[in-house]
Amino acid sequence: MLYHVRYLPIACMLFTFAGCGGGDDQTALTPDETTMGKNDLWDATYDRILKQHGDDVQLNQIPKPQQAVLAVVNSHGILGNGGFQYLFEGDFPGDPGFVLTRQAYATIGANDAIAAFDKAFTLFPNSTPPADIDERLRIWQSNYDLRDSLADDSSPDSMYFSAMDGVLSRLNEYIRENPDAFADLPN
């Protein structure tokens, strides 16, 4: 489930040139919250889910609220490091077409990120990325590469990069709004 950080230099360059944030998914920090404090909830919940199910957990075999946390955290890091190209280079166990991953963003209400997924998915037959990685990449690469983000604000990568700041805030809100869904996880 874990990916290499191959595209970190490219992602840093993109953040410098294209910017990051500003979508309707953003939540303002209260005066007593720091960015680190905001991250603690999703991070701790993610760790508790892995403690319960193990590192090789299949997304389709755990409850939907836990799917949402795992899929959003994993895809958020991957997309931030290399865009949809990097996401499509691999698989999430139990979610070969990233259908559950896209649904996870809908579950937490990250609307700007969903729009990026929707635009990326429209390239594929039935708006679903093929389970076969080579086929998925062939289709994706015939339409986009990560450099498109610098030139086209409406590319799926640019759209996701613009939504990134709000995604984890929305995830924290989702966890806070659904405490019973995570209450039985180990500490």
PDB file of C-alpha atoms in Angstrom:
ATOM      1  CA  MET A   1       0.000   0.000   0.000  1.00  0.00           C
ATOM      2  CA  LEU A   2       2.957   2.328   0.534  1.00  0.00           C
ATOM      3  CA  TYR A   3       4.529   4.084  -2.446  1.00  0.00           C
ATOM      4  CA  HIS A   4       7.996   5.465  -3.128  1.00  0.00           C
ATOM      5  CA  VAL A   5       8.488   9.223  -3.014  1.00  0.00           C
ATOM      6  CA  ARG A   6       9.758   9.432  -6.597  1.00  0.00           C
ATOM      7  CA  TYR A   7       8.187  12.661  -7.694  1.00  0.00           C
ATOM      8  CA  LEU A   8       8.778  14.815  -4.617  1.00  0.00           C
ATOM      9  CA  PRO A   9      11.066  17.280  -6.451  1.00  0.00           C
ATOM     10  CA  ILE A  10       8.448  17.714  -9.186  1.00  0.00           C
ATOM     11  CA  ALA A  11       5.686  18.215  -6.632  1.00  0.00           C
ATOM     12  CA  CYS A  12       7.757  20.844  -4.814  1.00  0.00           C
ATOM     13  CA  MET A  13       8.322  22.647  -8.100  1.00  0.00           C
ATOM     14  CA  LEU A  14       4.597  22.509  -8.861  1.00  0.00           C
ATOM     15  CA  PHE A  15       3.690  23.964  -5.491  1.00  0.00           C
ATOM     16  CA  THR A  16       6.148  26.773  -6.084  1.00  0.00           C
ATOM     17  CA  PHE A  17       4.887  27.633  -9.565  1.00  0.00           C
ATOM     18  CA  ALA A  18       1.244  26.535  -9.561  1.00  0.00           C
ATOM     19  CA  GLY A  19       0.358  27.217  -5.961  1.00  0.00           C
ATOM     20  CA  CYS A  20      -1.643  25.047  -3.660  1.00  0.00           C
ATOM     21  CA  GLY A  21      -4.941  25.767  -1.982  1.00  0.00           C
ATOM     22  CA  GLY A  22      -7.824  28.126  -2.341  1.00  0.00           C
ATOM     23  CA  GLY A  23     -10.634  25.660  -3.064  1.00  0.00           C
ATOM     24  CA  ASP A  24     -13.985  25.522  -1.314  1.00  0.00           C
ATOM     25  CA  ASP A  25     -12.764  22.580   0.779  1.00  0.00           C
ATOM     26  CA  GLN A  26     -10.676  24.785   3.066  1.00  0.00           C
ATOM     27  CA  THR A  27     -11.495  25.168   6.728  1.00  0.00           C
ATOM     28  CA  ALA A  28     -10.116  28.112   8.685  1.00  0.00           C
ATOM     29  CA  LEU A  29      -8.035  27.358  11.750  1.00  0.00           C
ATOM     30  CA  THR A  30      -9.462  28.548  15.010  1.00  0.00           C
ATOM     31  CA  PRO A  31      -7.171  30.780  17.090  1.00  0.00           C
ATOM     32  CA  ASP A  32      -6.106  27.878  19.312  1.00  0.00           C
ATOM     33  CA  GLU A  33      -5.474  25.343  16.518  1.00  0.00           C
ATOM     34  CA  THR A  34      -2.178  24.941  14.727  1.00  0.00           C
ATOM     35  CA  THR A  35      -1.664  23.084  11.489  1.00  0.00           C
ATOM     36  CA  MET A  36       0.086  20.328  13.444  1.00  0.00           C
ATOM     37  CA  GLY A  37      -2.867  20.074  15.820  1.00  0.00           C
ATOM     38  CA  LYS A  38      -5.228  19.764  12.876  1.00  0.00           C
ATOM     39  CA  ASN A  39      -3.174  16.870  11.504  1.00  0.00           C
ATOM     40  CA  ASP A  40      -3.117  14.881  14.715  1.00  0.00           C
ATOM     41  CA  LEU A  41      -6.675  13.548  14.389  1.00  0.00           C
ATOM     42  CA  TRP A  42      -6.470  12.078  10.876  1.00  0.00           C
ATOM     43  CA  ASP A  43      -2.931  10.842  11.495  1.00  0.00           C
ATOM     44  CA  ALA A  44      -3.820   9.122  14.770  1.00  0.00           C
ATOM     45  CA  THR A  45      -6.975   7.624  13.248  1.00  0.00           C
ATOM     46  CA  TYR A  46      -5.005   6.337  10.254  1.00  0.00           C
ATOM     47  CA  ASP A  47      -2.505   4.665  12.608  1.00  0.00           C
ATOM     48  CA  ARG A  48      -5.327   3.105  14.656  1.00  0.00           C
ATOM     49  CA  ILE A  49      -6.919   1.666  11.501  1.00  0.00           C
ATOM     50  CA  LEU A  50      -3.612   0.109  10.432  1.00  0.00           C
ATOM     51  CA  LYS A  51      -3.107  -1.226  13.951  1.00  0.00           C
ATOM     52  CA  GLN A  52      -6.531  -2.907  13.724  1.00  0.00           C
ATOM     53  CA  HIS A  53      -6.255  -4.286  10.181  1.00  0.00           C
ATOM     54  CA  GLY A  54      -2.532  -4.397   9.340  1.00  0.00           C
ATOM     55  CA  ASP A  55      -0.487  -2.665   6.635  1.00  0.00           C
ATOM     56  CA  ASP A  56      -1.823  -4.909   3.874  1.00  0.00           C
ATOM     57  CA  VAL A  57      -5.492  -4.121   4.542  1.00  0.00           C
ATOM     58  CA  GLN A  58      -7.926  -4.489   1.633  1.00  0.00           C
ATOM     59  CA  LEU A  59     -10.053  -1.346   1.310  1.00  0.00           C
ATOM     60  CA  ASN A  60     -13.112  -3.310   0.241  1.00  0.00           C
ATOM     61  CA  GLN A  61     -13.001  -5.416   3.430  1.00  0.00           C
ATOM     62  CA  ILE A  62     -13.252  -2.691   6.064  1.00  0.00           C
ATOM     63  CA  PRO A  63     -16.100  -0.374   7.101  1.00  0.00           C
ATOM     64  CA  LYS A  64     -16.777   2.626   4.861  1.00  0.00           C
ATOM     65  CA  PRO A  65     -15.647   5.273   7.402  1.00  0.00           C
ATOM     66  CA  GLN A  66     -12.304   3.488   7.775  1.00  0.00           C
ATOM     67  CA  GLN A  67     -12.073   3.124   3.980  1.00  0.00           C
ATOM     68  CA  ALA A  68     -12.491   6.874   3.712  1.00  0.00           C
ATOM     69  CA  VAL A  69      -9.597   7.606   6.064  1.00  0.00           C
ATOM     70  CA  LEU A  70      -7.190   5.093   4.494  1.00  0.00           C
ATOM     71  CA  ALA A  71      -8.052   5.946   0.898  1.00  0.00           C
ATOM     72  CA  VAL A  72      -7.879   9.711   1.397  1.00  0.00           C
ATOM     73  CA  VAL A  73      -4.622   9.691   3.372  1.00  0.00           C
ATOM     74  CA  ASN A  74      -2.879   7.271   0.998  1.00  0.00           C
ATOM     75  CA  SER A  75      -4.054   8.927  -2.203  1.00  0.00           C
ATOM     76  CA  HIS A  76      -3.469  12.438  -0.854  1.00  0.00           C
ATOM     77  CA  GLY A  77       0.211  11.721  -0.293  1.00  0.00           C
ATOM     78  CA  ILE A  78       0.631  10.005  -3.643  1.00  0.00           C
ATOM     79  CA  LEU A  79      -1.200  12.702  -5.603  1.00  0.00           C
ATOM     80  CA  GLY A  80       0.789  15.388  -3.812  1.00  0.00           C
ATOM     81  CA  ASN A  81       4.033  13.710  -4.822  1.00  0.00           C
ATOM     82  CA  GLY A  82       3.292  13.052  -8.485  1.00  0.00           C
ATOM     83  CA  GLY A  83      -0.284  13.751  -9.469  1.00  0.00           C
ATOM     84  CA  PHE A  84      -2.651  11.252 -11.042  1.00  0.00           C
ATOM     85  CA  GLN A  85       0.222   9.728 -13.058  1.00  0.00           C
ATOM     86  CA  TYR A  86       1.791   8.572  -9.812  1.00  0.00           C
ATOM     87  CA  LEU A  87      -1.546   7.348  -8.432  1.00  0.00           C
ATOM     88  CA  PHE A  88      -2.279   5.375 -11.601  1.00  0.00           C
ATOM     89  CA  GLU A  89       1.151   3.694 -11.498  1.00  0.00           C
ATOM     90  CA  GLY A  90       0.019   1.542  -8.599  1.00  0.00           C
ATOM     91  CA  ASP A  91      -2.970  -0.065  -6.967  1.00  0.00           C
ATOM     92  CA  PHE A  92      -4.656   0.053  -3.612  1.00  0.00           C
ATOM     93  CA  PRO A  93      -5.418  -3.460  -2.387  1.00  0.00           C
ATOM     94  CA  GLY A  94      -9.160  -3.984  -2.663  1.00  0.00           C
ATOM     95  CA  ASP A  95      -9.650  -0.971  -4.955  1.00  0.00           C
ATOM     96  CA  PRO A  96      -7.984  -1.692  -8.322  1.00  0.00           C
ATOM     97  CA  GLY A  97      -9.947   0.952 -10.251  1.00  0.00           C
ATOM     98  CA  PHE A  98      -9.792   3.567  -7.464  1.00  0.00           C
ATOM     99  CA  VAL A  99     -13.596   3.601  -7.268  1.00  0.00           C
ATOM    100  CA  LEU A 100     -13.555   3.363  -3.462  1.00  0.00           C
ATOM    101  CA  THR A 101     -10.836   5.997  -3.336  1.00  0.00           C
ATOM    102  CA  ARG A 102     -12.938   8.451  -5.321  1.00  0.00           C
ATOM    103  CA  GLN A 103     -15.965   7.593  -3.152  1.00  0.00           C
ATOM    104  CA  ALA A 104     -13.885   8.307  -0.044  1.00  0.00           C
ATOM    105  CA  TYR A 105     -13.501  11.932  -1.124  1.00  0.00           C
ATOM    106  CA  ALA A 106     -17.274  12.133  -1.601  1.00  0.00           C
ATOM    107  CA  THR A 107     -17.793  10.563   1.822  1.00  0.00           C
ATOM    108  CA  ILE A 108     -15.756  13.274   3.542  1.00  0.00           C
ATOM    109  CA  GLY A 109     -17.212  16.057   1.384  1.00  0.00           C
ATOM    110  CA  ALA A 110     -13.989  17.174  -0.341  1.00  0.00           C
ATOM    111  CA  ASN A 111     -15.829  18.602  -3.342  1.00  0.00           C
ATOM    112  CA  ASP A 112     -12.893  20.253  -5.116  1.00  0.00           C
ATOM    113  CA  ALA A 113     -10.899  17.019  -4.935  1.00  0.00           C
ATOM    114  CA  ILE A 114     -13.891  15.056  -6.261  1.00  0.00           C
ATOM    115  CA  ALA A 115     -14.008  17.395  -9.264  1.00  0.00           C
ATOM    116  CA  ALA A 116     -10.351  16.563  -9.987  1.00  0.00           C
ATOM    117  CA  PHE A 117     -11.047  12.820  -9.732  1.00  0.00           C
ATOM    118  CA  ASP A 118     -14.099  13.168 -11.955  1.00  0.00           C
ATOM    119  CA  LYS A 119     -12.109  14.993 -14.622  1.00  0.00           C
ATOM    120  CA  ALA A 120      -9.319  12.412 -14.474  1.00  0.00           C
ATOM    121  CA  PHE A 121     -11.754   9.495 -14.603  1.00  0.00           C
ATOM    122  CA  THR A 122     -13.606  10.816 -17.674  1.00  0.00           C
ATOM    123  CA  LEU A 123     -10.636   9.724 -19.789  1.00  0.00           C
ATOM    124  CA  PHE A 124     -11.369   6.072 -19.094  1.00  0.00           C
ATOM    125  CA  PRO A 125     -14.110   3.802 -20.466  1.00  0.00           C
ATOM    126  CA  ASN A 126     -17.196   4.068 -18.244  1.00  0.00           C
ATOM    127  CA  SER A 127     -15.297   6.738 -16.252  1.00  0.00           C
ATOM    128  CA  THR A 128     -13.475   3.958 -14.393  1.00  0.00           C
ATOM    129  CA  PRO A 129      -9.707   3.482 -14.597  1.00  0.00           C
ATOM    130  CA  PRO A 130      -8.877  -0.020 -15.864  1.00  0.00           C
ATOM    131  CA  ALA A 131      -7.594  -2.484 -13.287  1.00  0.00           C
ATOM    132  CA  ASP A 132      -4.656  -3.203 -15.621  1.00  0.00           C
ATOM    133  CA  ILE A 133      -1.941  -0.686 -14.743  1.00  0.00           C
ATOM    134  CA  ASP A 134      -0.357  -0.668 -18.210  1.00  0.00           C
ATOM    135  CA  GLU A 135      -3.684   0.056 -19.900  1.00  0.00           C
ATOM    136  CA  ARG A 136      -4.527   2.710 -17.320  1.00  0.00           C
ATOM    137  CA  LEU A 137      -1.186   4.448 -17.865  1.00  0.00           C
ATOM    138  CA  ARG A 138      -1.427   4.216 -21.651  1.00  0.00           C
ATOM    139  CA  ILE A 139      -4.768   6.039 -21.571  1.00  0.00           C
ATOM    140  CA  TRP A 140      -3.630   8.593 -18.998  1.00  0.00           C
ATOM    141  CA  GLN A 141      -0.307   9.353 -20.691  1.00  0.00           C
ATOM    142  CA  SER A 142      -1.965   9.813 -24.064  1.00  0.00           C
ATOM    143  CA  ASN A 143      -3.810  12.776 -22.527  1.00  0.00           C
ATOM    144  CA  TYR A 144      -1.718  14.244 -19.687  1.00  0.00           C
ATOM    145  CA  ASP A 145       1.603  14.417 -17.994  1.00  0.00           C
ATOM    146  CA  LEU A 146       2.558  16.163 -14.776  1.00  0.00           C
ATOM    147  CA  ARG A 147       3.970  19.169 -16.636  1.00  0.00           C
ATOM    148  CA  ASP A 148       0.441  19.927 -17.869  1.00  0.00           C
ATOM    149  CA  SER A 149      -0.285  21.149 -14.351  1.00  0.00           C
ATOM    150  CA  LEU A 150       2.030  24.080 -14.890  1.00  0.00           C
ATOM    151  CA  ALA A 151       0.411  25.062 -18.170  1.00  0.00           C
ATOM    152  CA  ASP A 152      -3.250  24.209 -17.564  1.00  0.00           C
ATOM    153  CA  ASP A 153      -5.091  25.186 -14.389  1.00  0.00           C
ATOM    154  CA  SER A 154      -7.989  22.982 -15.472  1.00  0.00           C
ATOM    155  CA  SER A 155      -5.935  19.768 -15.650  1.00  0.00           C
ATOM    156  CA  PRO A 156      -6.899  17.121 -13.083  1.00  0.00           C
ATOM    157  CA  ASP A 157      -3.520  17.496 -11.381  1.00  0.00           C
ATOM    158  CA  SER A 158      -3.851  21.269 -11.048  1.00  0.00           C
ATOM    159  CA  MET A 159      -7.386  20.874  -9.784  1.00  0.00           C
ATOM    160  CA  TYR A 160      -6.256  18.394  -7.120  1.00  0.00           C
ATOM    161  CA  PHE A 161      -3.232  20.477  -6.131  1.00  0.00           C
ATOM    162  CA  SER A 162      -5.554  23.451  -5.632  1.00  0.00           C
ATOM    163  CA  ALA A 163      -7.830  21.337  -3.429  1.00  0.00           C
ATOM    164  CA  MET A 164      -5.059  19.747  -1.346  1.00  0.00           C
ATOM    165  CA  ASP A 165      -5.051  22.193   1.548  1.00  0.00           C
ATOM    166  CA  GLY A 166      -8.684  21.507   2.313  1.00  0.00           C
ATOM    167  CA  VAL A 167      -8.674  17.728   1.978  1.00  0.00           C
ATOM    168  CA  LEU A 168      -7.124  16.849   5.330  1.00  0.00           C
ATOM    169  CA  SER A 169      -9.177  19.529   7.080  1.00  0.00           C
ATOM    170  CA  ARG A 170     -12.322  17.931   5.647  1.00  0.00           C
ATOM    171  CA  LEU A 171     -11.030  14.520   6.738  1.00  0.00           C
ATOM    172  CA  ASN A 172     -10.553  15.788  10.296  1.00  0.00           C
ATOM    173  CA  GLU A 173     -14.070  17.220  10.272  1.00  0.00           C
ATOM    174  CA  TYR A 174     -15.458  13.920   8.996  1.00  0.00           C
ATOM    175  CA  ILE A 175     -13.715  12.003  11.794  1.00  0.00           C
ATOM    176  CA  ARG A 176     -14.974  14.501  14.404  1.00  0.00           C
ATOM    177  CA  GLU A 177     -18.524  14.251  13.018  1.00  0.00           C
ATOM    178  CA  ASN A 178     -18.485  10.418  13.140  1.00  0.00           C
ATOM    179  CA  PRO A 179     -16.754   9.447  16.404  1.00  0.00           C
ATOM    180  CA  ASP A 180     -18.714   6.196  16.792  1.00  0.00           C
ATOM    181  CA  ALA A 181     -17.282   4.903  13.499  1.00  0.00           C
ATOM    182  CA  PHE A 182     -13.790   4.952  15.005  1.00  0.00           C
ATOM    183  CA  ALA A 183     -14.523   4.322  18.698  1.00  0.00           C
ATOM    184  CA  ASP A 184     -13.697   0.593  18.631  1.00  0.00           C
ATOM    185  CA  LEU A 185     -10.285   1.017  17.011  1.00  0.00           C
ATOM    186  CA  PRO A 186      -7.282   0.263  19.242  1.00  0.00           C
ATOM    187  CA  ASN A 187      -5.320   3.161  20.713  1.00  0.00           C
TER     188      ASN A 187
END
